[in-house]
Amino acid sequence: MRALEGLNPAQREAVQTTRGPLLIVAGPGSGKTRVIVHRIAYLVEHEGVSPHHILAVTFTNKAAREMRERLEGLLGPAGHGLTVGTFHWACARILRRDGQAIGIDPHFVIYDDGDQVSLMKKLLAAEALDEKRVSPRAVLSAISRAKSELRDPDAFSRAAEGHWPEMVAMLYRRYQEQLALNHALDFDDLLIGVVDLFKGDHTVLTKYQERYQYLLVDEFQDTNVAQYEIVRLLGGRHRNVCAVGDVDQAIYSWRAADPRNVFHFQRDFPEHKVVLLEQNYRSTQAILDVADAVIRLAPGRHEKRLWTENERGHPALLHEAYNEGEEAQFVVREIERLTRDREARLRDCAVLYRTNAQSRALEEALIRYNMPYQLVGGTRFYERKEIKDVLAYLRLVLNPYDSASLLRIINVPPRKLGQKSLLELERWAARQGVSLWDALQRMAHGEDDAPGVPPNPLTTAARRACAHFVALIEELQAEREGLTVLELLDLLLDRSGYARFLAESEDDGEERLENLQELRAKAAEYEDVNPAVALGTFLEEVTLVQDVDSLETGGDAVTLMTLHTAKGLEFPYVFIVGLEEGLCPHTRSLDDRAAMEEERRLFFVGVTRAMRGLYLSYAFSRRFYNNVNYNTPSRFLADIPPELLAGGRSPAPAVTVAPGVGAAPARATSRAAERPYEPPPVERRLPTPAALADTVSLRAAPAPAAGAPQFRPGDRVHHAHFGDGIVVSSQLTRGDEEVTVAFEGQGVKKLSLAYARLEPR
DNA sequence: GCCTCTGGATTTTTT
DNA sequence: ATCCAGAGGC
């Protein structure tokens, strides 16, 4: 039985308990994903359950993707028909199919963060509220929390006491009205919609209960009330619900996740079994000791001991950096050493941080050292203006009632429809009680002077512009059915004049066009999808799956991401940077006990990502936006017994604390790998630099060609990444040469010649 | 209506 | 540092 191969007794039990509710309590690295995947394989291969009847929901797209891949590997074509995806994705699918029963347009759009904010700003303006006094995001987050707890505007209103709650209640109501008018749902509505649907329509509920007879929910501790309700309803009939979770890894309470759902599950499915997975296969004992020291201080937790049969390994290394730049340099140099010693490939290394803003210093260092990296998350591709603009056009083609999209692009490229005209238009539509699109159509088709219609306030020029716009959208709508997504995209770029508009915009038009190329590439993937649903599927994917760049190009690169994003992943070598008070734990958690506990769990999650090497670092000073902060080391570091840390010394010895001040590191302890890595690929991106060839002599090594800089100020040079530039200055440093170059249009960069390929021109 | 300038805020984490 | 809203000039 392939599905049971290589499993320990607990894992085996989890796999074989297929009937009835099951709670799997899975510590980090305990083979959780493996168990889920094998359990599904066991259901299909051994119990003869049709994949069609199995639904596995995860929390993030990344997790869903990984699970799908692993299932494919294990089951192959036999796994065809499995449903694996995030909660939001699965709900969107259900609502597209059956949402009409509760009045949801099958062509609904999903409003992302940006759409929500602009809608809320409009509402605030309409209520004469100053958005500087009432933050749109704060209101939205209050609404989101209410929605996650399944409190509708009425319930919210009833409970509201005081200025702020009453105002939020009013805005909540208006917000929902607007969404309905736009045929739009926000992320929370996807979940609520399914709950309403299931509760309101017994036939539909039964249909889905019969369809998904086997339910698996990963990261159960991160479900919110709405998500739990979906699980409870869907699994209520066949009761084959497998919940997998670990309250020690609950890090999403800010998104209204409620770890108490684990207890609710036990209450609502009293016949459930519990399986504990405690053996860790991921990390060395040394790393687990650190993890345990951190998490054991979390109050009110079940004493749960992680243990492993893995070797002890090397102690974690704690590094104090002078500032964020030096911290980044420490990381990069250490990764360079690991790869040079063939202990690791770049893809074995991950750098984790608390906030996305911290990635910048790391990126700068990585670029300077010419080290390939992959940034996960951060400024998302689909949040770029040009992408959002073009997507807004596509959304309008499918659902012209989406006035957020309409207003976004009705004057992009400029059609001489300014704020004033648009405001008049909105008022005019509101007075008639119709959507913007209806109003525009009336105008364009000359039906705006019918009796009972208020006089059209727009100027002749503005009316003509509107008519033009309506004709454009109608043309695209007419063409849609006969075209692939890519063809439609290209048609739109041409007819709307958007492509020309970008090409002619002086500064960054070129870069934006390039981004559009990426969107075209994405659209091309939908060539084989049924044309009737291709556009809808495409739009849904880009809204729900926002991390386009985690496509795992297969290349060898260092991974950069936040601690949150790292959950569920593992890496042989993990660097956690910025371990300072105010950052990790974050300032916003300092005065909130529960939030502080979550910060601890977050750090715990980070530590337990590491398989064989763990590096912790903090910086003495850190630049925020304008000013420099001096933070004390994170309180979590103090919770780790000193003997578990190699402070300053390293299993993989490193670099000076501040330039020129370093202690010579001890090389002798450095064989961290229990099985050596494959040497890096033939084509090595990292030339072994003379400067670091001998770590012992960081300070004293004389430059090989002392006193002869390769570049002088004024030299014209070329760099693969930055293009052409002129040398500003050059400095010899212990065998290396640091060249400061002013690049055309890229600004001034400091490059290390040992890494960067800088060519004279 | 459109462009440019200025002052203020912005950064926690994600579907 | 960078993005955005509002003001003012063309």
PDB file of N, CA, C and O in Angstrom, chain A residues 374-419:
ATOM      1  N   GLN A 374      14.507  35.515  -4.944  1.00  0.00           N
ATOM      2  CA  GLN A 374      13.087  35.514  -5.269  1.00  0.00           C
ATOM      3  C   GLN A 374      12.326  36.133  -4.113  1.00  0.00           C
ATOM      4  O   GLN A 374      12.379  35.642  -2.994  1.00  0.00           O
ATOM      5  N   LEU A 375      11.642  37.205  -4.415  1.00  0.00           N
ATOM      6  CA  LEU A 375      10.874  37.890  -3.377  1.00  0.00           C
ATOM      7  C   LEU A 375       9.437  37.390  -3.424  1.00  0.00           C
ATOM      8  O   LEU A 375       8.782  37.459  -4.448  1.00  0.00           O
ATOM      9  N   VAL A 376       8.962  36.878  -2.310  1.00  0.00           N
ATOM     10  CA  VAL A 376       7.587  36.404  -2.270  1.00  0.00           C
ATOM     11  C   VAL A 376       6.736  37.445  -1.560  1.00  0.00           C
ATOM     12  O   VAL A 376       7.067  37.875  -0.469  1.00  0.00           O
ATOM     13  N   GLY A 377       5.647  37.844  -2.176  1.00  0.00           N
ATOM     14  CA  GLY A 377       4.786  38.850  -1.572  1.00  0.00           C
ATOM     15  C   GLY A 377       5.316  40.244  -1.825  1.00  0.00           C
ATOM     16  O   GLY A 377       5.941  40.503  -2.835  1.00  0.00           O
ATOM     17  N   GLY A 378       5.089  41.148  -0.898  1.00  0.00           N
ATOM     18  CA  GLY A 378       5.518  42.512  -1.080  1.00  0.00           C
ATOM     19  C   GLY A 378       4.572  43.227  -2.013  1.00  0.00           C
ATOM     20  O   GLY A 378       3.398  42.865  -2.102  1.00  0.00           O
ATOM     21  N   THR A 379       5.078  44.250  -2.688  1.00  0.00           N
ATOM     22  CA  THR A 379       4.225  44.950  -3.632  1.00  0.00           C
ATOM     23  C   THR A 379       3.787  43.968  -4.699  1.00  0.00           C
ATOM     24  O   THR A 379       4.586  43.463  -5.451  1.00  0.00           O
ATOM     25  N   ARG A 380       2.542  43.707  -4.722  1.00  0.00           N
ATOM     26  CA  ARG A 380       2.075  42.659  -5.613  1.00  0.00           C
ATOM     27  C   ARG A 380       1.953  43.151  -7.035  1.00  0.00           C
ATOM     28  O   ARG A 380       1.597  44.290  -7.287  1.00  0.00           O
ATOM     29  N   PHE A 381       2.215  42.235  -7.886  1.00  0.00           N
ATOM     30  CA  PHE A 381       2.162  42.514  -9.310  1.00  0.00           C
ATOM     31  C   PHE A 381       0.813  43.108  -9.713  1.00  0.00           C
ATOM     32  O   PHE A 381       0.734  44.106 -10.421  1.00  0.00           O
ATOM     33  N   TYR A 382      -0.246  42.490  -9.225  1.00  0.00           N
ATOM     34  CA  TYR A 382      -1.580  42.908  -9.653  1.00  0.00           C
ATOM     35  C   TYR A 382      -2.014  44.218  -9.022  1.00  0.00           C
ATOM     36  O   TYR A 382      -3.085  44.703  -9.284  1.00  0.00           O
ATOM     37  N   GLU A 383      -1.165  44.777  -8.165  1.00  0.00           N
ATOM     38  CA  GLU A 383      -1.504  46.055  -7.590  1.00  0.00           C
ATOM     39  C   GLU A 383      -0.905  47.209  -8.376  1.00  0.00           C
ATOM     40  O   GLU A 383      -1.144  48.366  -8.079  1.00  0.00           O
ATOM     41  N   ARG A 384      -0.101  46.879  -9.384  1.00  0.00           N
ATOM     42  CA  ARG A 384       0.458  47.960 -10.191  1.00  0.00           C
ATOM     43  C   ARG A 384      -0.638  48.642 -10.979  1.00  0.00           C
ATOM     44  O   ARG A 384      -1.573  48.011 -11.421  1.00  0.00           O
ATOM     45  N   LYS A 385      -0.448  49.943 -11.162  1.00  0.00           N
ATOM     46  CA  LYS A 385      -1.514  50.730 -11.748  1.00  0.00           C
ATOM     47  C   LYS A 385      -1.912  50.228 -13.126  1.00  0.00           C
ATOM     48  O   LYS A 385      -3.096  50.029 -13.419  1.00  0.00           O
ATOM     49  N   GLU A 386      -0.921  50.010 -13.987  1.00  0.00           N
ATOM     50  CA  GLU A 386      -1.244  49.628 -15.357  1.00  0.00           C
ATOM     51  C   GLU A 386      -1.979  48.291 -15.406  1.00  0.00           C
ATOM     52  O   GLU A 386      -2.869  48.079 -16.221  1.00  0.00           O
ATOM     53  N   ILE A 387      -1.625  47.401 -14.494  1.00  0.00           N
ATOM     54  CA  ILE A 387      -2.295  46.107 -14.456  1.00  0.00           C
ATOM     55  C   ILE A 387      -3.735  46.273 -13.998  1.00  0.00           C
ATOM     56  O   ILE A 387      -4.671  45.741 -14.602  1.00  0.00           O
ATOM     57  N   LYS A 388      -3.904  47.060 -12.960  1.00  0.00           N
ATOM     58  CA  LYS A 388      -5.259  47.282 -12.455  1.00  0.00           C
ATOM     59  C   LYS A 388      -6.133  47.966 -13.506  1.00  0.00           C
ATOM     60  O   LYS A 388      -7.315  47.666 -13.630  1.00  0.00           O
ATOM     61  N   ASP A 389      -5.537  48.902 -14.235  1.00  0.00           N
ATOM     62  CA  ASP A 389      -6.300  49.592 -15.281  1.00  0.00           C
ATOM     63  C   ASP A 389      -6.815  48.605 -16.318  1.00  0.00           C
ATOM     64  O   ASP A 389      -7.987  48.584 -16.660  1.00  0.00           O
ATOM     65  N   VAL A 390      -5.908  47.789 -16.808  1.00  0.00           N
ATOM     66  CA  VAL A 390      -6.292  46.869 -17.872  1.00  0.00           C
ATOM     67  C   VAL A 390      -7.286  45.834 -17.354  1.00  0.00           C
ATOM     68  O   VAL A 390      -8.254  45.486 -18.038  1.00  0.00           O
ATOM     69  N   LEU A 391      -7.063  45.369 -16.134  1.00  0.00           N
ATOM     70  CA  LEU A 391      -8.009  44.421 -15.554  1.00  0.00           C
ATOM     71  C   LEU A 391      -9.383  45.062 -15.380  1.00  0.00           C
ATOM     72  O   LEU A 391     -10.411  44.406 -15.537  1.00  0.00           O
ATOM     73  N   ALA A 392      -9.385  46.365 -15.081  1.00  0.00           N
ATOM     74  CA  ALA A 392     -10.665  47.052 -14.923  1.00  0.00           C
ATOM     75  C   ALA A 392     -11.441  47.020 -16.243  1.00  0.00           C
ATOM     76  O   ALA A 392     -12.655  46.808 -16.258  1.00  0.00           O
ATOM     77  N   TYR A 393     -10.735  47.215 -17.342  1.00  0.00           N
ATOM     78  CA  TYR A 393     -11.403  47.099 -18.653  1.00  0.00           C
ATOM     79  C   TYR A 393     -12.015  45.710 -18.814  1.00  0.00           C
ATOM     80  O   TYR A 393     -13.166  45.560 -19.219  1.00  0.00           O
ATOM     81  N   LEU A 394     -11.231  44.701 -18.509  1.00  0.00           N
ATOM     82  CA  LEU A 394     -11.723  43.334 -18.686  1.00  0.00           C
ATOM     83  C   LEU A 394     -12.910  43.062 -17.766  1.00  0.00           C
ATOM     84  O   LEU A 394     -13.863  42.391 -18.142  1.00  0.00           O
ATOM     85  N   ARG A 395     -12.820  43.576 -16.568  1.00  0.00           N
ATOM     86  CA  ARG A 395     -13.920  43.362 -15.631  1.00  0.00           C
ATOM     87  C   ARG A 395     -15.199  44.000 -16.146  1.00  0.00           C
ATOM     88  O   ARG A 395     -16.282  43.437 -16.036  1.00  0.00           O
ATOM     89  N   LEU A 396     -15.047  45.183 -16.730  1.00  0.00           N
ATOM     90  CA  LEU A 396     -16.220  45.881 -17.259  1.00  0.00           C
ATOM     91  C   LEU A 396     -16.864  45.111 -18.398  1.00  0.00           C
ATOM     92  O   LEU A 396     -18.077  45.113 -18.555  1.00  0.00           O
ATOM     93  N   VAL A 397     -16.036  44.472 -19.200  1.00  0.00           N
ATOM     94  CA  VAL A 397     -16.571  43.704 -20.317  1.00  0.00           C
ATOM     95  C   VAL A 397     -17.536  42.650 -19.786  1.00  0.00           C
ATOM     96  O   VAL A 397     -18.608  42.422 -20.330  1.00  0.00           O
ATOM     97  N   LEU A 398     -17.148  42.045 -18.688  1.00  0.00           N
ATOM     98  CA  LEU A 398     -17.951  40.961 -18.137  1.00  0.00           C
ATOM     99  C   LEU A 398     -19.095  41.513 -17.279  1.00  0.00           C
ATOM    100  O   LEU A 398     -20.192  40.965 -17.261  1.00  0.00           O
ATOM    101  N   ASN A 399     -18.817  42.556 -16.565  1.00  0.00           N
ATOM    102  CA  ASN A 399     -19.795  43.072 -15.621  1.00  0.00           C
ATOM    103  C   ASN A 399     -19.731  44.596 -15.592  1.00  0.00           C
ATOM    104  O   ASN A 399     -19.037  45.185 -14.774  1.00  0.00           O
ATOM    105  N   PRO A 400     -20.462  45.247 -16.491  1.00  0.00           N
ATOM    106  CA  PRO A 400     -20.372  46.707 -16.610  1.00  0.00           C
ATOM    107  C   PRO A 400     -20.957  47.445 -15.402  1.00  0.00           C
ATOM    108  O   PRO A 400     -20.788  48.651 -15.296  1.00  0.00           O
ATOM    109  N   TYR A 401     -21.626  46.735 -14.515  1.00  0.00           N
ATOM    110  CA  TYR A 401     -22.186  47.394 -13.336  1.00  0.00           C
ATOM    111  C   TYR A 401     -21.116  47.713 -12.305  1.00  0.00           C
ATOM    112  O   TYR A 401     -21.360  48.408 -11.336  1.00  0.00           O
ATOM    113  N   ASP A 402     -19.948  47.145 -12.501  1.00  0.00           N
ATOM    114  CA  ASP A 402     -18.839  47.355 -11.565  1.00  0.00           C
ATOM    115  C   ASP A 402     -18.339  48.787 -11.698  1.00  0.00           C
ATOM    116  O   ASP A 402     -17.442  49.087 -12.474  1.00  0.00           O
ATOM    117  N   SER A 403     -18.921  49.674 -10.910  1.00  0.00           N
ATOM    118  CA  SER A 403     -18.602  51.083 -11.135  1.00  0.00           C
ATOM    119  C   SER A 403     -17.231  51.461 -10.603  1.00  0.00           C
ATOM    120  O   SER A 403     -16.670  52.464 -11.019  1.00  0.00           O
ATOM    121  N   ALA A 404     -16.670  50.667  -9.709  1.00  0.00           N
ATOM    122  CA  ALA A 404     -15.298  50.964  -9.289  1.00  0.00           C
ATOM    123  C   ALA A 404     -14.360  50.847 -10.483  1.00  0.00           C
ATOM    124  O   ALA A 404     -13.516  51.706 -10.715  1.00  0.00           O
ATOM    125  N   SER A 405     -14.534  49.785 -11.243  1.00  0.00           N
ATOM    126  CA  SER A 405     -13.715  49.622 -12.439  1.00  0.00           C
ATOM    127  C   SER A 405     -14.042  50.697 -13.459  1.00  0.00           C
ATOM    128  O   SER A 405     -13.153  51.249 -14.107  1.00  0.00           O
ATOM    129  N   LEU A 406     -15.313  50.987 -13.577  1.00  0.00           N
ATOM    130  CA  LEU A 406     -15.724  51.972 -14.570  1.00  0.00           C
ATOM    131  C   LEU A 406     -15.083  53.325 -14.287  1.00  0.00           C
ATOM    132  O   LEU A 406     -14.488  53.942 -15.163  1.00  0.00           O
ATOM    133  N   LEU A 407     -15.177  53.748 -13.033  1.00  0.00           N
ATOM    134  CA  LEU A 407     -14.633  55.058 -12.704  1.00  0.00           C
ATOM    135  C   LEU A 407     -13.103  55.067 -12.816  1.00  0.00           C
ATOM    136  O   LEU A 407     -12.499  56.091 -13.044  1.00  0.00           O
ATOM    137  N   ARG A 408     -12.543  53.907 -12.624  1.00  0.00           N
ATOM    138  CA  ARG A 408     -11.093  53.820 -12.689  1.00  0.00           C
ATOM    139  C   ARG A 408     -10.586  54.151 -14.086  1.00  0.00           C
ATOM    140  O   ARG A 408      -9.539  54.785 -14.245  1.00  0.00           O
ATOM    141  N   ILE A 409     -11.308  53.701 -15.094  1.00  0.00           N
ATOM    142  CA  ILE A 409     -10.755  53.784 -16.447  1.00  0.00           C
ATOM    143  C   ILE A 409     -11.549  54.645 -17.409  1.00  0.00           C
ATOM    144  O   ILE A 409     -11.134  54.818 -18.547  1.00  0.00           O
ATOM    145  N   ILE A 410     -12.650  55.212 -16.948  1.00  0.00           N
ATOM    146  CA  ILE A 410     -13.454  55.980 -17.907  1.00  0.00           C
ATOM    147  C   ILE A 410     -12.650  57.150 -18.463  1.00  0.00           C
ATOM    148  O   ILE A 410     -12.866  57.585 -19.580  1.00  0.00           O
ATOM    149  N   ASN A 411     -11.670  57.577 -17.713  1.00  0.00           N
ATOM    150  CA  ASN A 411     -10.824  58.675 -18.194  1.00  0.00           C
ATOM    151  C   ASN A 411      -9.354  58.269 -18.320  1.00  0.00           C
ATOM    152  O   ASN A 411      -8.461  59.092 -18.213  1.00  0.00           O
ATOM    153  N   VAL A 412      -9.120  56.986 -18.491  1.00  0.00           N
ATOM    154  CA  VAL A 412      -7.747  56.498 -18.683  1.00  0.00           C
ATOM    155  C   VAL A 412      -7.715  55.606 -19.911  1.00  0.00           C
ATOM    156  O   VAL A 412      -8.313  54.539 -19.900  1.00  0.00           O
ATOM    157  N   PRO A 413      -7.045  55.977 -20.959  1.00  0.00           N
ATOM    158  CA  PRO A 413      -6.334  57.247 -21.143  1.00  0.00           C
ATOM    159  C   PRO A 413      -7.292  58.437 -21.119  1.00  0.00           C
ATOM    160  O   PRO A 413      -8.481  58.253 -21.301  1.00  0.00           O
ATOM    161  N   PRO A 414      -6.756  59.659 -20.933  1.00  0.00           N
ATOM    162  CA  PRO A 414      -7.603  60.833 -20.758  1.00  0.00           C
ATOM    163  C   PRO A 414      -8.609  61.012 -21.885  1.00  0.00           C
ATOM    164  O   PRO A 414      -8.251  60.978 -23.055  1.00  0.00           O
ATOM    165  N   ARG A 415      -9.875  61.129 -21.507  1.00  0.00           N
ATOM    166  CA  ARG A 415     -10.917  61.381 -22.508  1.00  0.00           C
ATOM    167  C   ARG A 415     -11.622  62.699 -22.201  1.00  0.00           C
ATOM    168  O   ARG A 415     -12.768  62.895 -22.550  1.00  0.00           O
ATOM    169  N   LYS A 416     -10.930  63.534 -21.480  1.00  0.00           N
ATOM    170  CA  LYS A 416     -11.479  64.845 -21.105  1.00  0.00           C
ATOM    171  C   LYS A 416     -12.727  64.722 -20.243  1.00  0.00           C
ATOM    172  O   LYS A 416     -13.661  65.499 -20.356  1.00  0.00           O
ATOM    173  N   LEU A 417     -12.750  63.693 -19.445  1.00  0.00           N
ATOM    174  CA  LEU A 417     -13.833  63.555 -18.470  1.00  0.00           C
ATOM    175  C   LEU A 417     -13.231  63.755 -17.086  1.00  0.00           C
ATOM    176  O   LEU A 417     -12.699  62.825 -16.491  1.00  0.00           O
ATOM    177  N   GLY A 418     -13.267  64.949 -16.608  1.00  0.00           N
ATOM    178  CA  GLY A 418     -12.632  65.248 -15.329  1.00  0.00           C
ATOM    179  C   GLY A 418     -13.533  64.960 -14.150  1.00  0.00           C
ATOM    180  O   GLY A 418     -14.642  64.464 -14.301  1.00  0.00           O
ATOM    181  N   GLN A 419     -13.010  65.276 -12.989  1.00  0.00           N
ATOM    182  CA  GLN A 419     -13.727  65.008 -11.757  1.00  0.00           C
ATOM    183  C   GLN A 419     -15.128  65.610 -11.763  1.00  0.00           C
ATOM    184  O   GLN A 419     -16.084  64.988 -11.323  1.00  0.00           O
TER     185      GLN A 419
END
